Coordinates of C-alpha atoms in Angstrom, one line a residue:
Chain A
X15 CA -1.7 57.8 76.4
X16 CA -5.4 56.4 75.7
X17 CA -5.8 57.6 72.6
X18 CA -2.3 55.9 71.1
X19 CA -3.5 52.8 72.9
X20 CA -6.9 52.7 71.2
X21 CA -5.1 53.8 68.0
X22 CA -2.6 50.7 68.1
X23 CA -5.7 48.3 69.4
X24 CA -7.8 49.5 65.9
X25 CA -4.4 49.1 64.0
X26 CA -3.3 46.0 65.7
X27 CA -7.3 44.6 64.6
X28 CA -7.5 45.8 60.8
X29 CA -4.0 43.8 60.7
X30 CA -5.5 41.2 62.0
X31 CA -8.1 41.0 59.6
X32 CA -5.6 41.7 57.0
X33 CA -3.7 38.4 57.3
X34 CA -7.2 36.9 57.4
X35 CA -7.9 38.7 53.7
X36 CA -5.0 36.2 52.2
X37 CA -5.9 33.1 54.6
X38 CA -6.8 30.2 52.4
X39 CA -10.7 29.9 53.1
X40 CA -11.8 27.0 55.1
X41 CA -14.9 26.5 53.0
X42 CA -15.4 22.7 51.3
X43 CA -17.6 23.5 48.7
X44 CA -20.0 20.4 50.0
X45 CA -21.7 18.5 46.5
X46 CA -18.6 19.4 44.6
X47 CA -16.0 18.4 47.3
X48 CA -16.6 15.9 50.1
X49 CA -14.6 15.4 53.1
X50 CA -13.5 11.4 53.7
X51 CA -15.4 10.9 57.6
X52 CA -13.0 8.4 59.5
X53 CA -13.5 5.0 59.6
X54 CA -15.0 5.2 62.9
X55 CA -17.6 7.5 61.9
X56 CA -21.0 7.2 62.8
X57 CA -23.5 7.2 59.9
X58 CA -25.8 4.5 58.1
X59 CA -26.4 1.9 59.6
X60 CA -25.5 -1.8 58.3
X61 CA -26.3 -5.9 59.2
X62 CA -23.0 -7.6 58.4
X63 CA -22.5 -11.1 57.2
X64 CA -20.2 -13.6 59.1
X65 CA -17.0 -14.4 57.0
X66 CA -19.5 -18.0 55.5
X67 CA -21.6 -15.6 54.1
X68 CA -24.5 -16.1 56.7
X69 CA -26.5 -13.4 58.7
X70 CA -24.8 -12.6 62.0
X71 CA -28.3 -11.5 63.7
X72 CA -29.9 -13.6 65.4
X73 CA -32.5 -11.0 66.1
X74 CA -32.0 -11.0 70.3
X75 CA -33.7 -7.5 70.3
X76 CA -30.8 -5.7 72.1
X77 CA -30.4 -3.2 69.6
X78 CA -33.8 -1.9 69.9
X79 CA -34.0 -2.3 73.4
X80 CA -30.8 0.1 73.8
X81 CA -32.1 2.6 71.2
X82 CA -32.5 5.7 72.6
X83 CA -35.3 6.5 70.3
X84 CA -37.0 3.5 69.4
X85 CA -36.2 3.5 65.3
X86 CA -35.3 0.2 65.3
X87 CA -37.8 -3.0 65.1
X88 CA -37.9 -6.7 64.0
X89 CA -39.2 -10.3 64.5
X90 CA -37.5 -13.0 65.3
X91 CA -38.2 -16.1 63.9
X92 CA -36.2 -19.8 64.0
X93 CA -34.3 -20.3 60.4
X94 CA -33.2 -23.4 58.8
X95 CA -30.2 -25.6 61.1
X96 CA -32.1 -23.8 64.3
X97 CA -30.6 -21.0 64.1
X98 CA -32.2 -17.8 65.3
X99 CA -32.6 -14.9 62.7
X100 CA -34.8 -12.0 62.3
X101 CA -37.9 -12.4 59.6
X102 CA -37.9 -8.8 59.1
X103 CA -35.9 -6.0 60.7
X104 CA -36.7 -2.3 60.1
X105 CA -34.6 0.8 61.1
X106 CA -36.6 4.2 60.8
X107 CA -33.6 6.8 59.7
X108 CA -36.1 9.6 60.2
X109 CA -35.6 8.8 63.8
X110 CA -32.4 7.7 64.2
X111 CA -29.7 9.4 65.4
X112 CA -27.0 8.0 64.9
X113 CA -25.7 7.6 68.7
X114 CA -24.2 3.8 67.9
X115 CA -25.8 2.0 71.1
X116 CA -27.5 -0.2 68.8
X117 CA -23.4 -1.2 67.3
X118 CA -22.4 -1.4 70.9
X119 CA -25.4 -3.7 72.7
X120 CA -25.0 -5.9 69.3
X121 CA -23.1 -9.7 70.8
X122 CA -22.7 -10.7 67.1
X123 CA -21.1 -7.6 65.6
X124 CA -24.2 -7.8 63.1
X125 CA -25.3 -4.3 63.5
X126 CA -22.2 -1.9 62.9
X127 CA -22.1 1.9 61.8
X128 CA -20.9 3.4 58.5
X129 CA -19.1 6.1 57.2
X130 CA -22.0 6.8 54.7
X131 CA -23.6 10.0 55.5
X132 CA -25.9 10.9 52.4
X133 CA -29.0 9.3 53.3
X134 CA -31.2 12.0 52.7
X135 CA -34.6 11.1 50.7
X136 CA -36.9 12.9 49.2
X137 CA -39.8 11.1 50.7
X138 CA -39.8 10.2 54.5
X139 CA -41.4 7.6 53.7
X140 CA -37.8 6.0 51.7
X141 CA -35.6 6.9 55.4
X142 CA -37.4 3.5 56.6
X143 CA -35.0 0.9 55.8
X144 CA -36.1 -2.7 55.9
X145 CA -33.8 -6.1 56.3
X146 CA -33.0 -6.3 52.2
X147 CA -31.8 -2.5 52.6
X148 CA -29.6 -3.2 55.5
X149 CA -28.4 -6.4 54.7
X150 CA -24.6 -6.2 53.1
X151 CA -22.6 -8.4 51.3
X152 CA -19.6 -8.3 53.6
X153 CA -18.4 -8.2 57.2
X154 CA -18.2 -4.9 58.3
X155 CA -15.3 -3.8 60.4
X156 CA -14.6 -7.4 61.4
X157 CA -13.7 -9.7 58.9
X158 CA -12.8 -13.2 61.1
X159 CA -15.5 -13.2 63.9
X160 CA -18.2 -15.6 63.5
X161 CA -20.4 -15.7 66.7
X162 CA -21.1 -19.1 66.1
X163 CA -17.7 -20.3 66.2
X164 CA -17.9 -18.4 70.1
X165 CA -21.4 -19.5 71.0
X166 CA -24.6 -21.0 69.7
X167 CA -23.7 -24.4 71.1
X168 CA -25.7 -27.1 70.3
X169 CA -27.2 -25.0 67.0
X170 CA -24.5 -25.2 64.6
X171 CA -21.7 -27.7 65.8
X172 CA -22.1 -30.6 68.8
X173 CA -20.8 -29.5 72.3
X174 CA -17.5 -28.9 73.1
X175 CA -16.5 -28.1 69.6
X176 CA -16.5 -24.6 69.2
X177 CA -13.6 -22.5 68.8
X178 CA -11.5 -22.5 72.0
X179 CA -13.4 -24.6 74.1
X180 CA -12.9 -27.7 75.9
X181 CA -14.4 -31.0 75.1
X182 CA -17.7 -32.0 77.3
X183 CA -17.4 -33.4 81.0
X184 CA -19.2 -36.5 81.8
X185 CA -20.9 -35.3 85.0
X186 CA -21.4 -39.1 85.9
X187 CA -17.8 -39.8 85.3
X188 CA -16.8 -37.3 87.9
X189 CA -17.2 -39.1 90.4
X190 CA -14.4 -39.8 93.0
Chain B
X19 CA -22.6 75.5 31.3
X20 CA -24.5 78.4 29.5
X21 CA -26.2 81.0 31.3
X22 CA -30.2 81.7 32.0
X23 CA -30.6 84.5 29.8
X24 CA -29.2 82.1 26.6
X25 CA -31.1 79.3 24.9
X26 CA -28.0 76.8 25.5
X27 CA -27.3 74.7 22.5
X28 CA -28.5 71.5 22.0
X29 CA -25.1 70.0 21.7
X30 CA -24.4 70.9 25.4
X31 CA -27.9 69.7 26.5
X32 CA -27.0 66.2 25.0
X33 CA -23.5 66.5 26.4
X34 CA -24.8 67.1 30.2
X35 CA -27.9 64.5 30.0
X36 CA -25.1 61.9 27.9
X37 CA -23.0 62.3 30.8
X38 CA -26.0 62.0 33.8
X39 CA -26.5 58.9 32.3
X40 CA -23.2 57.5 32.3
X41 CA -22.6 59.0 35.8
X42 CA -26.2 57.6 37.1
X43 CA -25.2 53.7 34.9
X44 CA -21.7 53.3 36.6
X45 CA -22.9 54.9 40.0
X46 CA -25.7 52.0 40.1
X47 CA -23.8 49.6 38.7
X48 CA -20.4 50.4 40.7
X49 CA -23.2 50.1 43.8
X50 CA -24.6 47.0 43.0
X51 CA -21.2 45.3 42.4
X52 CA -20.4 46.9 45.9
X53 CA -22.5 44.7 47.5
X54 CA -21.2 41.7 46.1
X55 CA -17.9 43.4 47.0
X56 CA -18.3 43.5 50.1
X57 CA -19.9 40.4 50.8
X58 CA -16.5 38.2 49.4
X59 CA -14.1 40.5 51.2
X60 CA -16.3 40.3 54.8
X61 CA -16.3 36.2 54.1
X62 CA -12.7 36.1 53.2
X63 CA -12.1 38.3 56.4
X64 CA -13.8 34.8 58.4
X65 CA -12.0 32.6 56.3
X66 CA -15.4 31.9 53.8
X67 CA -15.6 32.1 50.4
X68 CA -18.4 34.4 50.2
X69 CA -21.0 34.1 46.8
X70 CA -19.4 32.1 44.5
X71 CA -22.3 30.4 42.5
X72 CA -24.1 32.8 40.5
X73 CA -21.9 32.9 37.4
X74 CA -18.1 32.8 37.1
X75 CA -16.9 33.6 40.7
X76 CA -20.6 34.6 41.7
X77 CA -20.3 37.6 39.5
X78 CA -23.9 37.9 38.2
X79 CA -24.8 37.8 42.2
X80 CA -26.1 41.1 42.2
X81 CA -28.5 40.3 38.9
X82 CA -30.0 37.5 41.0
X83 CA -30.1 39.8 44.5
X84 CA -32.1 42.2 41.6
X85 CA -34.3 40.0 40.5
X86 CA -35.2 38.5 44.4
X87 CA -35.9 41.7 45.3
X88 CA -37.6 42.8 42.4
X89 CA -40.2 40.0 43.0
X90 CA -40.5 39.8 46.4
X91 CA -43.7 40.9 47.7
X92 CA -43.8 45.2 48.5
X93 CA -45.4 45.2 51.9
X94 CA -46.8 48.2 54.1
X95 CA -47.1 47.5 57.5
X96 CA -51.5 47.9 58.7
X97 CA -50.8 50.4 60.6
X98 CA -48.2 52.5 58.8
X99 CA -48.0 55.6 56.7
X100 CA -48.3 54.5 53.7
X101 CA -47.6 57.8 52.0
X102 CA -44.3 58.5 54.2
X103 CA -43.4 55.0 54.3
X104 CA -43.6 54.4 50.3
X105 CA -41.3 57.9 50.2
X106 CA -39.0 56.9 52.5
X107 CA -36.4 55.1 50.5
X108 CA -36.6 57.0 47.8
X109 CA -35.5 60.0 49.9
X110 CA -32.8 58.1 51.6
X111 CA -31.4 56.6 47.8
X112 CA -32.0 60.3 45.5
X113 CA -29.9 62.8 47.6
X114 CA -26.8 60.1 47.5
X115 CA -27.4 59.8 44.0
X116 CA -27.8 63.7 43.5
X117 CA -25.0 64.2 45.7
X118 CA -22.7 63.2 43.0
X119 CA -23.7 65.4 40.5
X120 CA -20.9 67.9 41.9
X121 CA -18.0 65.2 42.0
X122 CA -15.2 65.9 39.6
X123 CA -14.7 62.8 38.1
X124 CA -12.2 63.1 36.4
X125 CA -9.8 65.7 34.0
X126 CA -11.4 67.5 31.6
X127 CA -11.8 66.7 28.3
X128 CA -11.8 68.0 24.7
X129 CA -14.7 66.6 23.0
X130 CA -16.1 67.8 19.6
X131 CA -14.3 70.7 20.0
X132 CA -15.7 72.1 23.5
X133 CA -13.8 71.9 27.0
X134 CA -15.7 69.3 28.7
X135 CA -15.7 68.9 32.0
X136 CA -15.4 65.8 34.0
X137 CA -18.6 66.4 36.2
X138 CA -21.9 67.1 36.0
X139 CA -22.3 70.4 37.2
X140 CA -19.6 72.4 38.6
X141 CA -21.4 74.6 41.3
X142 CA -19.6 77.3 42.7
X143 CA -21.1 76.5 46.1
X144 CA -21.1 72.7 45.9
X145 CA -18.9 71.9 48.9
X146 CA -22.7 73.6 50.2
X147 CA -25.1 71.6 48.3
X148 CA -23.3 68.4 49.8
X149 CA -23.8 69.2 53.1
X150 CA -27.2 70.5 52.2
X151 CA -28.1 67.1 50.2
X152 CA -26.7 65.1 53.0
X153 CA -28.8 67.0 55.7
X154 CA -31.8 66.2 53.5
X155 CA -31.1 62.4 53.5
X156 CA -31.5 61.9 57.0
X157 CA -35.3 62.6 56.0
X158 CA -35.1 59.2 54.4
X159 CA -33.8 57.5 57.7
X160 CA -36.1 59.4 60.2
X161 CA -39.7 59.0 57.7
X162 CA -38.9 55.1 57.0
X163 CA -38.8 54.7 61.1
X164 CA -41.6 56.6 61.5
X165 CA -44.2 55.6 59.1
X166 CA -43.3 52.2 59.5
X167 CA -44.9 52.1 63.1
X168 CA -43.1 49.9 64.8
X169 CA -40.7 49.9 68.3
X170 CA -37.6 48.9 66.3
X171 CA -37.7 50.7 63.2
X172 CA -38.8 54.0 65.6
X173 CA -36.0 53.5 67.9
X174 CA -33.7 53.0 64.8
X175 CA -34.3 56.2 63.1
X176 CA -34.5 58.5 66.3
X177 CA -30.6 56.6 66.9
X178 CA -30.3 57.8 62.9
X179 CA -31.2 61.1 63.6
X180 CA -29.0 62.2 66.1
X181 CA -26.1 60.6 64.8
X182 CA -26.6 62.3 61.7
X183 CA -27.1 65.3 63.0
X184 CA -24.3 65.2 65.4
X185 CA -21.7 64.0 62.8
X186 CA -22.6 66.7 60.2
X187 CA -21.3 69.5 62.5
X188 CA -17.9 67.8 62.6
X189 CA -17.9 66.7 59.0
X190 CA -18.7 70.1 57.8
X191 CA -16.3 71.9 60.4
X192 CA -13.6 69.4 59.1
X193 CA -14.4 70.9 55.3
X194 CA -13.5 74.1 56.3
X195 CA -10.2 74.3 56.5
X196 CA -9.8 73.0 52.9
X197 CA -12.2 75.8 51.5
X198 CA -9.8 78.2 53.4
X199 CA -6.7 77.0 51.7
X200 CA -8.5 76.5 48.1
X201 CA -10.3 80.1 48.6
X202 CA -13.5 78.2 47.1
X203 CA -16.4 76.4 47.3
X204 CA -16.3 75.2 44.1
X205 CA -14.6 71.2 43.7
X206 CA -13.2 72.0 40.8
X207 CA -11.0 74.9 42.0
X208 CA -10.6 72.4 45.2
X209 CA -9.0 70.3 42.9
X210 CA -7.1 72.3 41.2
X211 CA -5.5 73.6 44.2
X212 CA -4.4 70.4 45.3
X213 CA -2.0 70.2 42.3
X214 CA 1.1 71.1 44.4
X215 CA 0.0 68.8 47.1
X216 CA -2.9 67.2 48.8
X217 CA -4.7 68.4 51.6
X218 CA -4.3 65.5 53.5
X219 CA -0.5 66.7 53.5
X220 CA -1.6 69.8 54.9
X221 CA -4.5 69.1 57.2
X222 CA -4.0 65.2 58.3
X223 CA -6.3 66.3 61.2
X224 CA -9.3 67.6 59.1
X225 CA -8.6 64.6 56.7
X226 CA -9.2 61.9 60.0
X227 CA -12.1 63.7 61.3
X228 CA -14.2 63.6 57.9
X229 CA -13.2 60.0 57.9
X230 CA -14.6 59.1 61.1
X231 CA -17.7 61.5 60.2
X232 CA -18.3 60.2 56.7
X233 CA -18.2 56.6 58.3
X234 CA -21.1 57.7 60.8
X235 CA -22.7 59.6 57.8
X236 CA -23.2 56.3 55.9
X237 CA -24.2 54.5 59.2
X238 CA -21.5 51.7 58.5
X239 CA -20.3 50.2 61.2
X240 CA -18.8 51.0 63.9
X241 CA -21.6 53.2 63.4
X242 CA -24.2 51.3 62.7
X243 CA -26.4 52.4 65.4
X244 CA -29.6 53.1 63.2
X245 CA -29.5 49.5 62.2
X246 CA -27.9 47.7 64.9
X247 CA -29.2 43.8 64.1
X248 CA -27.9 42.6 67.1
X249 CA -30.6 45.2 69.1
X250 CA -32.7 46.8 66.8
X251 CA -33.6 43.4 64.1
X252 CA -32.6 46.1 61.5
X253 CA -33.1 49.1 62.5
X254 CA -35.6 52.1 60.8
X255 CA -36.1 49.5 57.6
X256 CA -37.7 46.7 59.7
X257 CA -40.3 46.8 57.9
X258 CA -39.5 47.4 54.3
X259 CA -39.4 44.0 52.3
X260 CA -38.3 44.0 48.2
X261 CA -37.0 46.8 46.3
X262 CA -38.0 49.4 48.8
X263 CA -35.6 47.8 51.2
X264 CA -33.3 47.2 48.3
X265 CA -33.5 51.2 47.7
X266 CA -32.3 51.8 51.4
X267 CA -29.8 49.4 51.0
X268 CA -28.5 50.1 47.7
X269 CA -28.2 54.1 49.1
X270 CA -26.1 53.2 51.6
X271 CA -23.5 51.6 49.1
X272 CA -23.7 54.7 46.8
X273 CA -23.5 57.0 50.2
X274 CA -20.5 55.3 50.3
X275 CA -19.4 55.4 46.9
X276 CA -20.1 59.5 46.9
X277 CA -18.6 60.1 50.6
X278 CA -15.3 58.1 49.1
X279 CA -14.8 60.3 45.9
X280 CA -15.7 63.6 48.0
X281 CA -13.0 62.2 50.1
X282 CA -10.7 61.9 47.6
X283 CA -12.2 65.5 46.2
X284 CA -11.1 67.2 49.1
X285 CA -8.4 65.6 50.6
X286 CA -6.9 63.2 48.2
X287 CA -6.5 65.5 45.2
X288 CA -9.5 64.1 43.4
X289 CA -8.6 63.3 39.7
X290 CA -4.9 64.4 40.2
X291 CA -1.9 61.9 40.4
X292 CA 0.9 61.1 38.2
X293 CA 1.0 58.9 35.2
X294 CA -2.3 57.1 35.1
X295 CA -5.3 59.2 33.5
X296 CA -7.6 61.3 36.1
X297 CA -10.4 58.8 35.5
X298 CA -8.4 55.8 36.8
X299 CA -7.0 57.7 39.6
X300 CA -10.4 59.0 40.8
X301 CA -11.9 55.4 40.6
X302 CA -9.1 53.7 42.0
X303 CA -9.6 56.1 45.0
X304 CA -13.1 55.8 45.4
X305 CA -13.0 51.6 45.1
X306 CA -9.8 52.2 48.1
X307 CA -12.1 53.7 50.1
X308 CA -14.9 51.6 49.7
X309 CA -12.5 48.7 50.3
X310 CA -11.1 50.9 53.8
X311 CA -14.8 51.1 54.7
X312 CA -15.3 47.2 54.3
X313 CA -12.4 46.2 56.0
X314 CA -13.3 48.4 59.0
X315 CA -16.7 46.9 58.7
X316 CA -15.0 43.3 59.1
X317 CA -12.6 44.5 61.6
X318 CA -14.2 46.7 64.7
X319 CA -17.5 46.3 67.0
X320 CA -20.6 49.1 67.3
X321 CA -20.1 51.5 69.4
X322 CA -22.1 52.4 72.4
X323 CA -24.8 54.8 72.2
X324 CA -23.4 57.1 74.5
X325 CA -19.7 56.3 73.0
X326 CA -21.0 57.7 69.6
X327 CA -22.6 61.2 71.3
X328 CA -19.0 61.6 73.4
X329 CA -16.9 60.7 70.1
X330 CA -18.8 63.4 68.4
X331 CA -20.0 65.8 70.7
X332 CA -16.6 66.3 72.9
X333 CA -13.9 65.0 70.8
X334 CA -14.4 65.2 67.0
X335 CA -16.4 68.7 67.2
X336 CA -13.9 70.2 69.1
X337 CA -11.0 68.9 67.4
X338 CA -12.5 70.6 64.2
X339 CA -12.7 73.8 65.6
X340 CA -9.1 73.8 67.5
X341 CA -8.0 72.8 63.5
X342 CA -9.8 75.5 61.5
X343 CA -8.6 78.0 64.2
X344 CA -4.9 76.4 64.2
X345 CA -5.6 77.0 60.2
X346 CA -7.1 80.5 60.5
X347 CA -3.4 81.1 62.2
X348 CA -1.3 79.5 59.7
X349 CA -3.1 81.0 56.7
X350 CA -2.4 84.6 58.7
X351 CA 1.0 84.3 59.1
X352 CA 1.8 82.4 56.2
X353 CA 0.3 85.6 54.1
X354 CA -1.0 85.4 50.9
X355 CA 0.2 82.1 49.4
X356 CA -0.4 79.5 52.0
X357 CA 0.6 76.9 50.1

């Protein structure tokens, strides 16, 4: 009968809603509690140091040509040894947001993503974060690599020294 | 009470206006903690916490809501009534509030040395001057939609208006069979003859149609159809801002504070019930209803428009008259002494 069926199917809903009365709520009360964001997550934005201590930018500009919305911004200039670094380097959080292209275009693993999500500011002026705000103390998510070890011939060690690679041919020597 | 002809004496003047006061205090307050009420039992129903910052488990919410509303800015649409639109709320909050001047509250008592009754004023036709009080509040519904002016709040309280009208018949048709086995219109003698056994024992039918009707009559949903935010914004108070709104909304929490304990008057034997003083009893069965009426609120969707006018017209209506005949026929053969 329709009316016994639309009976049960109000019953069957205030039940329902009954077992939701005594459901633990699913609230976090945000400033007081704070949820831990996995390591992967993608939040502020960092420049890592190789494990020696030394910058691993050497300000090539791919981050900020594969930002989607142009927040990030340097100049490169040639540091001490010949070895390419950025004189300043600027990321605009107003704008950023937060995609991680920038983490996945870097070749040097200098520019990685954090787990850091309160960056709000009072002024929008204090979202633009220059090198010195940026800049950490350790190596982000990978402790070992140090590009220069990989590549940067010729800047830091002689050819055919690097990690992994054979010693130099002598083209003239190849001769049969 | 005394009589016209006698200069009553002051001790029963103070008695009556101690007890308005008390009534009008607890009402208000019993209202505004409603709100709050309501607000952590809907967000508990979605797994929320609901208002928890205001004081020790948000309890001094409704002192801030107060105070918000208190100083929010009174507005009057341009082209509004201003008259009608000013009077509005105060039409849809006073005849809740009056309503519950006829409520036995609870037993009576002996206080320096008079019977006192548990109740403002014990009418002999005040089953009538509900129905008549709640006919005049949908004047507070239909004026605020009109004087405001506008599409929504128009549309709103025509939608008010017939649903009140249409769920009156059945709530005052369901009534009738308790005044037939009490022999009175008085609540007091309702009361009393509930003491063998509630109406809701007797007349289950009568007892589910006023709760359906009473549910419209408050315009909670699933009747909501007045207010309707999904369609209307909100309905015949669109326009109202601050304590004018506040008025509207804080008489629709004591609408259902007074439908609950007329509920319990007339079905649930009022102050009556074993062990526990009549105070607690009618309280505890005034804050159940309230707390039925939330949980329905957090459980079922509005109705249709044309849903509402079948539910009343052709099936509650109806329903009310087959059970006051049904009654008529069992009071007949059943003789003198019904129950």
């Amino acid at each position: 009968m329709r009316v016994i069926d639309d009976m049960t199917a109000i019953l069957t809903g205030l039940w329902t809603t009954w077992k939701h009365i005594l459901r633990r709520p699913v609230t976090i009360q945000y400033p007081e509690e704070k949820r831990i964001p996995s390591p992967r997550y993608r939040a502020r934005i960092i420049l890592t140091r190789d494990p020696d201590g030394g910058e691993r930018c050497v300000a090539c500009y791919l981050c900020s040509a594969a930002c989607p919305v142009d927040c990030i911004s340097m100049q490169a200039e040639e540091g001490e040894g010949g070895r390419r670094r950025a004189a300043w380097f600027r990321i605009n959080f107003s704008r950023c947001i937060f995609c991680g292209f920038c983490a996945e275009a870097c070749p040097t693993m200098a520019i990685q993503m954090t787990p850091d999500y309160e960056i709000c500011r009072r002024d929008v002026m204090d979202l633009v974060f220059e090198k010195e705000d940026l800049l950490v103390e350790h190596c982000g998510k990978d402790p070992e690599y140090n590009f220069y070890r990989h590549a940067g011939i010729g800047v830091t060690q002689p050819r055919g020294e690097g990690e992994g690679e054979k010693p130099t041919v002598d083209v003239r020597g190849l001769m049969p | 009470m005394a009589g016209a002809d006698v200069i009553p004496d002051p001790m029963e003047i103070t008695l009556v206006i101690a007890k308005i006061g008390l009534v009008l205090l607890v009402i208000l307050t019993l209202a505004a903690y409603l709100v709050f009420a309501e607000r952590r039992i809907l967000a508990w129903i979605q797994d929320r916490k609901g208002p928890n910052r205001v004081g020790p488990f948000g309890l001094l919410q409704p002192l801030a809501d107060l105070i918000k509303l208190l100083t929010k800015e009174d507005f009057c649409p341009p082209a509004g009534d201003r008259w009608l639109f000013f009077l509005a709320p105060a039409m849809a909050a006073i005849p809740a509030i009056m309503t519950f001047a006829i409520v036995p509250f609870g037993a009576p008592v002996r206080i320096f040395g008079r019977d006192l009754p548990m109740q403002v004023a014990d009418l002999h036709v005040g089953l009538l001057l509900f129905m008549a009080l709640s006919s005049i509040a949908v004047y507070g519904v239909a004026l605020g939609g009109w004087a405001s002016n506008s599409k929504y709040a128009l549309l709103g309280s025509l939608r008010g208006l017939a649903q009140l009208i249409s769920y009156e018949l059945s709530m005052g048709l369901s009534l009738v069979p308790t005044v037939m086995l009490a022999r009175s219109f008085r609540l007091s003698d309702i009361v009393a003859a509930q003491e063998g056994g509630w109406f809701i024992l007797y007349q289950p039918m009568a007892f589910a149609i006023f709760l359906v009707s009473i549910l419209a009559e408050c315009k909670r949903i699933p009747f909501d159809l007045p207010e309707a935010e999904g369609e209307l914004v909100a309905g015949f108070h669109t326009e109202y801002s601050g304590m004018r709104f506040g008025l509207f909304f804080v008489g629709e929490y004591i609408n259902i504070l007074v439908l609950g304990g007329l509920a319990a008057t007339f079905f649930l034997g009022g102050w009556q019930g074993p062990l526990l003083p009549g105070l607690l009893w009618f309280w505890g069965k005034v804050l159940a209803f309230a707390f039925l009426f939330i949980w329905i609120r957090g459980t079922l969707p509005r109705l249709r428009y044309d849903q509402l006018m079948h539910l009343g017209w052709k099936v509650l209506t109806p329903m009310a008259l087959v059970n006051i005949l049904a009654t008529a026929w069992w009071l007949y053969l059943a003789g003198s002494s019904p129950l």
